[in-house]
PDB file of C-alpha atoms in Angstrom:
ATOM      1  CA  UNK A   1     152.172  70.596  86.611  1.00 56.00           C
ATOM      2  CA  UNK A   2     154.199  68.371  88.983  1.00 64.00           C
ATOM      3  CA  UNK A   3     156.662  68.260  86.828  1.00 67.00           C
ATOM      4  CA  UNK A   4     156.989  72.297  85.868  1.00 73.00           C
ATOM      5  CA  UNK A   5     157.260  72.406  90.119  1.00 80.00           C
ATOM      6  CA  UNK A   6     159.984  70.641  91.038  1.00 81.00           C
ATOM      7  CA  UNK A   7     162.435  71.721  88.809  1.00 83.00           C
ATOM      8  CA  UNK A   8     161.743  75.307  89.010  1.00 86.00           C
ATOM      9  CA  UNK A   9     161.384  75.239  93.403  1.00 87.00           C
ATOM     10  CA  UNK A  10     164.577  73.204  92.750  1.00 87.00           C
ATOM     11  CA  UNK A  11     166.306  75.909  90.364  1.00 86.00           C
ATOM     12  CA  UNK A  12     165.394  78.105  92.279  1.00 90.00           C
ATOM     13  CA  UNK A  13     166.733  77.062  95.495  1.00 89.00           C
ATOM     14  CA  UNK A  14     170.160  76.497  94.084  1.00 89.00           C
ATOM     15  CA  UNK A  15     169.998  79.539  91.778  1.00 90.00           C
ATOM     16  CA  UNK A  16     169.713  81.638  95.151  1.00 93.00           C
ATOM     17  CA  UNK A  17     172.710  80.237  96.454  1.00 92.00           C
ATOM     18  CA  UNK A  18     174.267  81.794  93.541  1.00 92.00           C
ATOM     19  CA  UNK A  19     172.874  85.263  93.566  1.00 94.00           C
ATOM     20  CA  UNK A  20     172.953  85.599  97.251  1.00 93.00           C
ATOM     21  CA  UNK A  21     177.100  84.534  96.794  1.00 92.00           C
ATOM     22  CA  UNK A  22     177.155  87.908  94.467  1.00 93.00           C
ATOM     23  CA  UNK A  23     174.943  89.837  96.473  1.00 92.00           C
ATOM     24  CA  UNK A  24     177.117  89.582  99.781  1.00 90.00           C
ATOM     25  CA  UNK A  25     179.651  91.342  98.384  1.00 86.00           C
ATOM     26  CA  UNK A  26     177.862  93.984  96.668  1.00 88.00           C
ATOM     27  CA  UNK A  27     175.991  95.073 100.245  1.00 84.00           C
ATOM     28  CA  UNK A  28     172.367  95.036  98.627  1.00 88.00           C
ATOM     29  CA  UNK A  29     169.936  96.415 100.518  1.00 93.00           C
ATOM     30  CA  UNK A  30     167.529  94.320 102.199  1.00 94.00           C
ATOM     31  CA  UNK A  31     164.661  95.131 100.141  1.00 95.00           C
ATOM     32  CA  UNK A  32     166.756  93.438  97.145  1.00 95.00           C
ATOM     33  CA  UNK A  33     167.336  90.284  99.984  1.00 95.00           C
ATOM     34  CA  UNK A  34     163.593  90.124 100.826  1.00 95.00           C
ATOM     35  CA  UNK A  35     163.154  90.322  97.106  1.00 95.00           C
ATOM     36  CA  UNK A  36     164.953  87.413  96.147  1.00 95.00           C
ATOM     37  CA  UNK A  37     163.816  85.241  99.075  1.00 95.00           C
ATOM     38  CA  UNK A  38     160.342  85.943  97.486  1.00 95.00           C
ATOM     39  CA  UNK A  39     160.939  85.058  94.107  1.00 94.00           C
ATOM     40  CA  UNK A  40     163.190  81.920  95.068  1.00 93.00           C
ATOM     41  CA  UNK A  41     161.078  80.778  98.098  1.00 92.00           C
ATOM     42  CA  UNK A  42     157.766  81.784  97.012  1.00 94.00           C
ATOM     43  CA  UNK A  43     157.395  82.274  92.838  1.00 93.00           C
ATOM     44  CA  UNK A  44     157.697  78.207  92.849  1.00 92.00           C
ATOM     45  CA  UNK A  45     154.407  77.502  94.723  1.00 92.00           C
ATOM     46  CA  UNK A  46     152.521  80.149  93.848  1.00 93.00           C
ATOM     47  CA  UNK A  47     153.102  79.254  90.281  1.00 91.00           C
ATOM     48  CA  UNK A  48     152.121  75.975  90.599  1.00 90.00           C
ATOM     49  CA  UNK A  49     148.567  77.240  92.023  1.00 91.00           C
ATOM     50  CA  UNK A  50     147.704  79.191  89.329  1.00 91.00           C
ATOM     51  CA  UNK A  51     148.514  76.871  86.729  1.00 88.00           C
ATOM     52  CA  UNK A  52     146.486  73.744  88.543  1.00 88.00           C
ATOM     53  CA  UNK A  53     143.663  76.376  89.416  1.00 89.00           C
ATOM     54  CA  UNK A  54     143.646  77.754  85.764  1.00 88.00           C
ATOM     55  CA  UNK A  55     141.346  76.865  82.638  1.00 88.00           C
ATOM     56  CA  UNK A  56     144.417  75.726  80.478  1.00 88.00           C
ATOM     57  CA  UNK A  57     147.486  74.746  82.334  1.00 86.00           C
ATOM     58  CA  UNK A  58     150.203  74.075  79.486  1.00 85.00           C
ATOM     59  CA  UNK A  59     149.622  77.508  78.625  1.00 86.00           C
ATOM     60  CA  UNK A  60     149.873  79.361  82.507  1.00 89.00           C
ATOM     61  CA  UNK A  61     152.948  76.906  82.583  1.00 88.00           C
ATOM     62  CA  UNK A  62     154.139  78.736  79.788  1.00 88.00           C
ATOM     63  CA  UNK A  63     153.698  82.014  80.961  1.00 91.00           C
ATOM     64  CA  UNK A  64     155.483  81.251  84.078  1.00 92.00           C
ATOM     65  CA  UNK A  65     158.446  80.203  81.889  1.00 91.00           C
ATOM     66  CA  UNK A  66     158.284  83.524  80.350  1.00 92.00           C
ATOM     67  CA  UNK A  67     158.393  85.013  83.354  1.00 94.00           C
ATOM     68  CA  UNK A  68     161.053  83.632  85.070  1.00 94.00           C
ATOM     69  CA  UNK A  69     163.185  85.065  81.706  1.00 94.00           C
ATOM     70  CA  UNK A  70     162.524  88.348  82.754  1.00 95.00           C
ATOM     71  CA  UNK A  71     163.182  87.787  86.461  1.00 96.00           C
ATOM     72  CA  UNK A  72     166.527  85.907  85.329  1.00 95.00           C
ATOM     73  CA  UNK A  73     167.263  88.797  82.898  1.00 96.00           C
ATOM     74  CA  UNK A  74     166.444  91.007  86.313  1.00 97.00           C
ATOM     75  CA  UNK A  75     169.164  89.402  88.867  1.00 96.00           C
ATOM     76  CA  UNK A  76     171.968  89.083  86.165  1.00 96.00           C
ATOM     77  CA  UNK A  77     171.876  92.874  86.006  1.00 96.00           C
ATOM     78  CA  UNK A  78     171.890  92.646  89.653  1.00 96.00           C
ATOM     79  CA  UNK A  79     174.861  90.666  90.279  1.00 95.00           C
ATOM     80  CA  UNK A  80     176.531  93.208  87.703  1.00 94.00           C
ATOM     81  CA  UNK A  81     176.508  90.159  84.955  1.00 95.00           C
ATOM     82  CA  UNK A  82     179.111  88.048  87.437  1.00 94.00           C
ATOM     83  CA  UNK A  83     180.489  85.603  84.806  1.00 93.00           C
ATOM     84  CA  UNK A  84     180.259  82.071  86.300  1.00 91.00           C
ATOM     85  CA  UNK A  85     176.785  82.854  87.776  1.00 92.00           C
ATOM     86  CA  UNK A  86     175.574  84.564  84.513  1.00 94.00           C
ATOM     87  CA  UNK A  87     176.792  81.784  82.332  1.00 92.00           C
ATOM     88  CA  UNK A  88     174.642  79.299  84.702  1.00 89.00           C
ATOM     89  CA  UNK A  89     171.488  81.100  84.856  1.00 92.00           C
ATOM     90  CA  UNK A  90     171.391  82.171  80.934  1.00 92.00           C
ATOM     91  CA  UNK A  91     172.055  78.181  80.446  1.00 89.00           C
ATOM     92  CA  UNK A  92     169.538  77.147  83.123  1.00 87.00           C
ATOM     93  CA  UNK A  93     166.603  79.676  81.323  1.00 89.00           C
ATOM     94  CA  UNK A  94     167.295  78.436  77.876  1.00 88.00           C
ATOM     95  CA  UNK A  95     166.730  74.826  78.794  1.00 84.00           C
ATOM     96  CA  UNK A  96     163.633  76.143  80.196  1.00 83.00           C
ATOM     97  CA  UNK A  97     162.433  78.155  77.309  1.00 85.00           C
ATOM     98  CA  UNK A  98     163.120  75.253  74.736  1.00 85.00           C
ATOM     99  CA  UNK A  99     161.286  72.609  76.862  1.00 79.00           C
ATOM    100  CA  UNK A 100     158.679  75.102  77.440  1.00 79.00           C
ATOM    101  CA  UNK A 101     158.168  76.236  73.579  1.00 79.00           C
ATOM    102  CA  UNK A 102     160.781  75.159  71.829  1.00 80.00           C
ATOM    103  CA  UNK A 103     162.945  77.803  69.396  1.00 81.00           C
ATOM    104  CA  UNK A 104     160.277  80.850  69.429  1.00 81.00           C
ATOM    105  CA  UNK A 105     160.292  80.479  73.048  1.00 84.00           C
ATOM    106  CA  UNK A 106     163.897  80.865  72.850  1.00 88.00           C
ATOM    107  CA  UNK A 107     163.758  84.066  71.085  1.00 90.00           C
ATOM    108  CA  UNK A 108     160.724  85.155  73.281  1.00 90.00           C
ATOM    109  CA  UNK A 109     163.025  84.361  76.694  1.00 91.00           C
ATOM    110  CA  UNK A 110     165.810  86.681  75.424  1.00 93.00           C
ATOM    111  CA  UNK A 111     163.856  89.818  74.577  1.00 94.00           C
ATOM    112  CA  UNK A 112     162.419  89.062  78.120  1.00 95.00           C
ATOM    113  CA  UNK A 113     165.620  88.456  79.365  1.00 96.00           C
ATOM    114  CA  UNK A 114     166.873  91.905  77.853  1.00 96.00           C
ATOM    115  CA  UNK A 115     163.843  93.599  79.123  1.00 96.00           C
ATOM    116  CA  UNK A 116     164.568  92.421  82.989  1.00 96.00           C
ATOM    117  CA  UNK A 117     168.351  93.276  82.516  1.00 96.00           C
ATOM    118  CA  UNK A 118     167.069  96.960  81.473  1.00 96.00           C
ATOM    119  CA  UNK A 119     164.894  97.112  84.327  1.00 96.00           C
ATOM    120  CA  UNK A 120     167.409  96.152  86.752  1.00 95.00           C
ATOM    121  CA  UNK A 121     169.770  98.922  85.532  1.00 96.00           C
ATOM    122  CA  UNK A 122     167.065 101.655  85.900  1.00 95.00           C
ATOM    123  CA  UNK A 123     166.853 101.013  89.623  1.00 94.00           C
ATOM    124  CA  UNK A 124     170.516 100.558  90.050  1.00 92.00           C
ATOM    125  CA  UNK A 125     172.450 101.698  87.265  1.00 93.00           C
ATOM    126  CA  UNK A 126     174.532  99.710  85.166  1.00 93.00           C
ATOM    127  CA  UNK A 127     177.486  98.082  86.603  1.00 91.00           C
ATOM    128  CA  UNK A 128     179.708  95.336  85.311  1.00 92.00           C
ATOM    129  CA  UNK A 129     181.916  93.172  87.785  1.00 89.00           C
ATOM    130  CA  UNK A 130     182.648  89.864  85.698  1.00 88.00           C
ATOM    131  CA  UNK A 131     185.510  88.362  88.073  1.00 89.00           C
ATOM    132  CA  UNK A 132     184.262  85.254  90.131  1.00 88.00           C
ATOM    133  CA  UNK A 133     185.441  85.012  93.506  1.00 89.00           C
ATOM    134  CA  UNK A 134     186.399  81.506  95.392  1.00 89.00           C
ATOM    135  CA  UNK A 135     183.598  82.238  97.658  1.00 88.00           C
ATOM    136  CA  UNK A 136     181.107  82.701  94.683  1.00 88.00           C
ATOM    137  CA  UNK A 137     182.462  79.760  93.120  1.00 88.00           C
ATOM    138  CA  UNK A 138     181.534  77.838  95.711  1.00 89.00           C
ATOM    139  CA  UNK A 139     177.995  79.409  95.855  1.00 88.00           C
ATOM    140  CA  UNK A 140     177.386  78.219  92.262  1.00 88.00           C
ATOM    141  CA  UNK A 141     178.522  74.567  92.909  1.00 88.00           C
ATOM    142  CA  UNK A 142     174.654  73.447  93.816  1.00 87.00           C
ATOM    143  CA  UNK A 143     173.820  74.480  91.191  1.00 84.00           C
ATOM    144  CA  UNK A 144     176.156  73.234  88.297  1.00 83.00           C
ATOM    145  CA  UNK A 145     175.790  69.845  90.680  1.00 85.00           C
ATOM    146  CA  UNK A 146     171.532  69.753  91.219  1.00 83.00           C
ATOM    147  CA  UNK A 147     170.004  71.715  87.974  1.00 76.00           C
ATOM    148  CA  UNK A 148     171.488  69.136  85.363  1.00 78.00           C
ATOM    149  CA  UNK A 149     170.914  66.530  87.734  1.00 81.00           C
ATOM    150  CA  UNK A 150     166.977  67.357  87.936  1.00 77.00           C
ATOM    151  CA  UNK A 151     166.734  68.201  84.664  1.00 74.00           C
ATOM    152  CA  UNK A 152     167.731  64.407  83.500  1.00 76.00           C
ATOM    153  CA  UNK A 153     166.028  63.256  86.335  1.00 78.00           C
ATOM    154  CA  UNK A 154     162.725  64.898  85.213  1.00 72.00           C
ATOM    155  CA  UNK A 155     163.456  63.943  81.421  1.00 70.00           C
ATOM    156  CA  UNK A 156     163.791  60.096  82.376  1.00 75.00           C
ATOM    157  CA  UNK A 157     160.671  60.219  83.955  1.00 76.00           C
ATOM    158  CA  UNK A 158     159.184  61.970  80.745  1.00 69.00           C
ATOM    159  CA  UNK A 159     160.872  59.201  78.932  1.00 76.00           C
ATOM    160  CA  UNK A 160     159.499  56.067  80.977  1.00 83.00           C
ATOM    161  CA  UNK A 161     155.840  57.760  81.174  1.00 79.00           C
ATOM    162  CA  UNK A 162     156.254  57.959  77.039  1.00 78.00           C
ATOM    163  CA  UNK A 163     157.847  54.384  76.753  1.00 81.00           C
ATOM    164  CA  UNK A 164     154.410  53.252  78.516  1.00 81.00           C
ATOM    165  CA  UNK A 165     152.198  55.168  76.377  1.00 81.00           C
ATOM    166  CA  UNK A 166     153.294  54.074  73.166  1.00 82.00           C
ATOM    167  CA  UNK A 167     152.736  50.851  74.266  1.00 79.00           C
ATOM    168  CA  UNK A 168     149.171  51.352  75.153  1.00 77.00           C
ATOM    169  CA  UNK A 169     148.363  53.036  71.813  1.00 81.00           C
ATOM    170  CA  UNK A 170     150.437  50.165  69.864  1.00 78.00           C
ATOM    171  CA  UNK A 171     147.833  47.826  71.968  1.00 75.00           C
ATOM    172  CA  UNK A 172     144.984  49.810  71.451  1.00 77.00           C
ATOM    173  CA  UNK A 173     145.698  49.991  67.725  1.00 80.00           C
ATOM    174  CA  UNK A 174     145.797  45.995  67.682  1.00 86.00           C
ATOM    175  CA  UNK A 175     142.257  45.572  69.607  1.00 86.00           C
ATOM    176  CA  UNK A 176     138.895  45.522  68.566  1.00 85.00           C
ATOM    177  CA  UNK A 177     137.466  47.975  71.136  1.00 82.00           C
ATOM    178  CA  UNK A 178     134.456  45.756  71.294  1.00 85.00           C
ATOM    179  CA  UNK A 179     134.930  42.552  71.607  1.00 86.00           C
ATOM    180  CA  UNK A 180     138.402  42.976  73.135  1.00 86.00           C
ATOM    181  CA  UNK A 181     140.080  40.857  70.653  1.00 88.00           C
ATOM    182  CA  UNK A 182     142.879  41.707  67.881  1.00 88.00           C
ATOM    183  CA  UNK A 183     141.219  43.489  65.294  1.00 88.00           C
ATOM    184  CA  UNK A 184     141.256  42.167  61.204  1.00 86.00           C
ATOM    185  CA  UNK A 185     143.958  44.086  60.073  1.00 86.00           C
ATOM    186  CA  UNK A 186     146.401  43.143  63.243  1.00 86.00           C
ATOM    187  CA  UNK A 187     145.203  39.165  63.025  1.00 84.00           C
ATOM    188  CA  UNK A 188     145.725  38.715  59.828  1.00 85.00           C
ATOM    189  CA  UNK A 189     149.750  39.980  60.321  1.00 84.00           C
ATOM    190  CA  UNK A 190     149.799  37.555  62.748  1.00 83.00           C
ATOM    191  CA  UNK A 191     148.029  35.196  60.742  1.00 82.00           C
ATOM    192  CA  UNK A 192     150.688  35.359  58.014  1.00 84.00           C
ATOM    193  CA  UNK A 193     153.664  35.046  60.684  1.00 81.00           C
ATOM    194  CA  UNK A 194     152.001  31.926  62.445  1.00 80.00           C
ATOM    195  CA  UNK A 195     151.534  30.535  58.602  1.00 81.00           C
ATOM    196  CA  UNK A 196     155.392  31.288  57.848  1.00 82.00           C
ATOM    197  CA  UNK A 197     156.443  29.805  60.899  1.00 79.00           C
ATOM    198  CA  UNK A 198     154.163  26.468  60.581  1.00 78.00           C
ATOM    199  CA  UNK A 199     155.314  25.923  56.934  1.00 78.00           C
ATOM    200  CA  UNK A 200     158.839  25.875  58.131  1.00 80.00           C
ATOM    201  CA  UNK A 201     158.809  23.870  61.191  1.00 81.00           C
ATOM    202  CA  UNK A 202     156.174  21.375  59.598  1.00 79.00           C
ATOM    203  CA  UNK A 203     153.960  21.400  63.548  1.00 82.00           C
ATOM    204  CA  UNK A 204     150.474  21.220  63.492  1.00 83.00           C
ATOM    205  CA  UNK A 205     148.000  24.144  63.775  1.00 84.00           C
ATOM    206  CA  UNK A 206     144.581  24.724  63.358  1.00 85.00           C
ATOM    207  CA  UNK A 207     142.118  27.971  61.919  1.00 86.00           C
ATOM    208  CA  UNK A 208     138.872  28.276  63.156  1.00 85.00           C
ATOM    209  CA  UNK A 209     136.228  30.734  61.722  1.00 86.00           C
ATOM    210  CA  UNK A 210     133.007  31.120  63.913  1.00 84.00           C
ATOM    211  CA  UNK A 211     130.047  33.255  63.415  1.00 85.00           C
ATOM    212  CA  UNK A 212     126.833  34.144  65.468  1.00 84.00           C
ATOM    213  CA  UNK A 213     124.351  32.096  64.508  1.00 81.00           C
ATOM    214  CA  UNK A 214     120.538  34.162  63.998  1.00 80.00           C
ATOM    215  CA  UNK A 215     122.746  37.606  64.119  1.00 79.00           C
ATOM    216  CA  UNK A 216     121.238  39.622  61.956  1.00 81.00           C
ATOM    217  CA  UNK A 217     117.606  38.723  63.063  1.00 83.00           C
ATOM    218  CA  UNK A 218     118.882  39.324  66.608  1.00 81.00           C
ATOM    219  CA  UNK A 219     119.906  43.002  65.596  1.00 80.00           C
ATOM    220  CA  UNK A 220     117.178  43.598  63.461  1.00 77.00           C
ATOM    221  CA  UNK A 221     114.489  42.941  66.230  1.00 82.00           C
ATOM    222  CA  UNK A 222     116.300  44.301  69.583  1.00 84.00           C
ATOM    223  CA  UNK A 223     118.354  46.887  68.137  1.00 84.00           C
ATOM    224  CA  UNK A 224     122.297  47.529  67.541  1.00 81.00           C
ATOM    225  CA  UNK A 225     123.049  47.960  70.960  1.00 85.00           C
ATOM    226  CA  UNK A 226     121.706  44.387  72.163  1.00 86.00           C
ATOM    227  CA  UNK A 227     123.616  43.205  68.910  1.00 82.00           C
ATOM    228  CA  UNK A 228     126.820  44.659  70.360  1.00 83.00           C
ATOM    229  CA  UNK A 229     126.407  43.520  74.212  1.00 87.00           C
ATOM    230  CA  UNK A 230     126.058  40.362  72.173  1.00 85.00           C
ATOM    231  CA  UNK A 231     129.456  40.192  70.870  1.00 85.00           C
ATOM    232  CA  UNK A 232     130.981  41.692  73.165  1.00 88.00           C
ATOM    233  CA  UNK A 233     129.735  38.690  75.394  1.00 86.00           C
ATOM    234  CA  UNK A 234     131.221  36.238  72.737  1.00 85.00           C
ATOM    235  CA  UNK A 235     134.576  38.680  72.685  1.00 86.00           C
ATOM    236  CA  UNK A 236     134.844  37.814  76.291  1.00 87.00           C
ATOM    237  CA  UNK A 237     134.116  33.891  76.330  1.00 87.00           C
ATOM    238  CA  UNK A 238     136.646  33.606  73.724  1.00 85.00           C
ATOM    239  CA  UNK A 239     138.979  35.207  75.509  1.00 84.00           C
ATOM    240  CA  UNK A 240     138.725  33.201  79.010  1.00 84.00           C
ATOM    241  CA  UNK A 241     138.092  29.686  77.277  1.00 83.00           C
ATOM    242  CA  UNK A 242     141.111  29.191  74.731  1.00 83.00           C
ATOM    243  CA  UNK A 243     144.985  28.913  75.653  1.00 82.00           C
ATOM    244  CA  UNK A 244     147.092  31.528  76.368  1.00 80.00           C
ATOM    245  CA  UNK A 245     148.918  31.014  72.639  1.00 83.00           C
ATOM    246  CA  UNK A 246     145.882  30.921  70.462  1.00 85.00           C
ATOM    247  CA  UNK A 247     145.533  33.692  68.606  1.00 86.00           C
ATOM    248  CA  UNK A 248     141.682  34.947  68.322  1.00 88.00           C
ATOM    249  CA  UNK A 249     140.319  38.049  66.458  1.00 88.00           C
ATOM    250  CA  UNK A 250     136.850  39.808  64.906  1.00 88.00           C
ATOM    251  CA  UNK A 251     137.223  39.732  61.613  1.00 85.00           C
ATOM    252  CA  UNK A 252     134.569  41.758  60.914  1.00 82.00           C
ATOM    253  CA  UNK A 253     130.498  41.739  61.909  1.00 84.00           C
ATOM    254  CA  UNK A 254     129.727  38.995  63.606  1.00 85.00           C
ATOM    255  CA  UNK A 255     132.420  36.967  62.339  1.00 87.00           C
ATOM    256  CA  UNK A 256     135.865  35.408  64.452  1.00 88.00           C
ATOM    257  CA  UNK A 257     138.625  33.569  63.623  1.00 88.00           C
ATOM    258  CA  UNK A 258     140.779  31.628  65.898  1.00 88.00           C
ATOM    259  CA  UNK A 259     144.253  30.168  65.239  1.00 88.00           C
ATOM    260  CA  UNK A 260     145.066  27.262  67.408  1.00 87.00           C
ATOM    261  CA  UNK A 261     148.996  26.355  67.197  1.00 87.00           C
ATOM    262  CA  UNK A 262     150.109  22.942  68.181  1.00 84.00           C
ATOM    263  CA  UNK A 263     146.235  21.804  67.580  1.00 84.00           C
ATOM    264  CA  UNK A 264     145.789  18.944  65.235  1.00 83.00           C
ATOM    265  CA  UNK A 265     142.357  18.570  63.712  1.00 85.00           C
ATOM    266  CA  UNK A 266     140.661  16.464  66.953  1.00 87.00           C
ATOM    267  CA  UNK A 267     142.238  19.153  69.633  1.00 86.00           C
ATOM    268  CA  UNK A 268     140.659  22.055  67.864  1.00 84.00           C
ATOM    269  CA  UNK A 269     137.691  20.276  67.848  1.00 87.00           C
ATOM    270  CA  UNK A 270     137.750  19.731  71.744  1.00 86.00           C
ATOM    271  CA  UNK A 271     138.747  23.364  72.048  1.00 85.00           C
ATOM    272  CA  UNK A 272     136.011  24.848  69.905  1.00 85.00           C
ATOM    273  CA  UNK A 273     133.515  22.406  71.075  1.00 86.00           C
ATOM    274  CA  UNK A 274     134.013  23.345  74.498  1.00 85.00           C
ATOM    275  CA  UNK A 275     134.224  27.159  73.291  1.00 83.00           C
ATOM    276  CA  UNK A 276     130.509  26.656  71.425  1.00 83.00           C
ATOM    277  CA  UNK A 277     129.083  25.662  74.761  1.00 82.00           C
ATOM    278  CA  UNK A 278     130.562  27.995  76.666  1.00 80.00           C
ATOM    279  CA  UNK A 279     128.891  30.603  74.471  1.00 77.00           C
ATOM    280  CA  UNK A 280     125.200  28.988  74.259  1.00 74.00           C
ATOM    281  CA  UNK A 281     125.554  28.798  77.688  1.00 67.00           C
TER     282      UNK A 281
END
């Protein structure tokens, strides 16, 4: 919800810069000012603590998305559809509405949009004063300047937090949640690259398969869960006692299989020796 915040307290705070540059000239009353200082100075937090406080938060966040449509559709009326500041806001909402929902929220934020306009022009009437001033130039400079900038900001963020989550479900799909070691299907790709890569460069390697000796009587009599605390004890001393470029995996039950690269016959058996005690120990 962090991320719904600052962009819209940040929009916000720019986007009255913009409104207010309109509303100076038109001598709004100062209802209308305290009206906008509420929406721009307080909508942003107050939005935020619903959506943390409510049951499903993507969906509040949504609503609030919505809403700020029709309170965007309200204050171009306002500013008698002011081109430059128009142009900004309807540009600014639609970013909004397609990050929010995509295209039907697109559709959804211009009937809204429509809706706030026509409420705007049954308090004041319908006026139209499209010509931008210098001074309301200036006004909208923020925001052409800060909106886009949070916007990417906030999208390469997004982007990162993604990057980094792909990566842990591309690890978690290679591990055997038990034992903590690659599971069959992702050792035995590796398997066949360490195989291509041996055959071509003619080095030594070795491939170990262990199993766990008296496992099925050791199931059988304390039960599946002592059966798994068992491997995943095995999992684990495999994992601290070979080198950091052997390659170990489950390959199913109580079965493992190692491959030791650069190991000729007599160093895999000091490794796995070594490993076997470790484990009866």
């Amino acid at each position: 919800m962090r991320r719904a915040f600052w962009p819209r307290a940040i929009g916000l705070g720019v986007g009255f810069l913009a409104v207010a540059g309109v509303l100076w000239g038109l001598d709004a009353p100062v209802w209308l000012w305290c009206l906008l200082v509420l929406y721009c100075g307080v909508w942003p937090p107050l939005a935020y603590f619903i959506a943390v406080r409510s049951r499903v938060p993507y969906a509040a966040e949504q609503r609030h998305v919505l809403f700020d449509s029709l309170a965007g559709g309200f204050w171009i009326a306002t500013i008698q559809f002011n081109v430059l500041p128009t142009v900004m806001m309807l540009a600014m909402l639609a970013m909004n509405n397609t990050a929010a929902g995509g295209v039907r929220f697109i559709g959804l934020g211009a009937l809204l949009q429509l809706a706030g306009m026509g409420l705007s022009i049954l308090v004041f009437g319908f006026g139209f004063a499209p010509e931008t001033t210098p001074q309301q130039l200036y006004a909208c400079i923020p925001m052409l300047v800060v909106h886009p900038l949070t916007i990417g900001l906030v999208l390469y963020k997004l982007a990162i937090q993604l990057g980094k989550h792909k990566k842990a479900l591309r690890e978690l799909s290679r591990i055997d949640s038990l034992t903590r070691l690659y599971n069959r299907g992702y050792w035995k790709e590796c398997l066949v690259g360490e195989f291509e890569h041996y055959r071509e460069t003619c080095q030594p390697a070795s491939l170990a398969l262990i199993d766990v000796d008296h496992f099925k009587i050791t199931n059988d009599r304390h039960g599946h869960i002592t059966g798994d605390n068992v491997l995943s004890a095995v999992g684990e001393r495999v994992r601290r006692n070979l080198r950091s470029g052997d390659l170990a995996g489950r390959y199913g039950g109580d079965e493992f299989c190692i491959v030791l690269p650069d190991a000729d016959p007599l160093q895999a058996r000091e490794i796995l020796e070594r490993l076997r005690d470790e484990v009866a120990g």
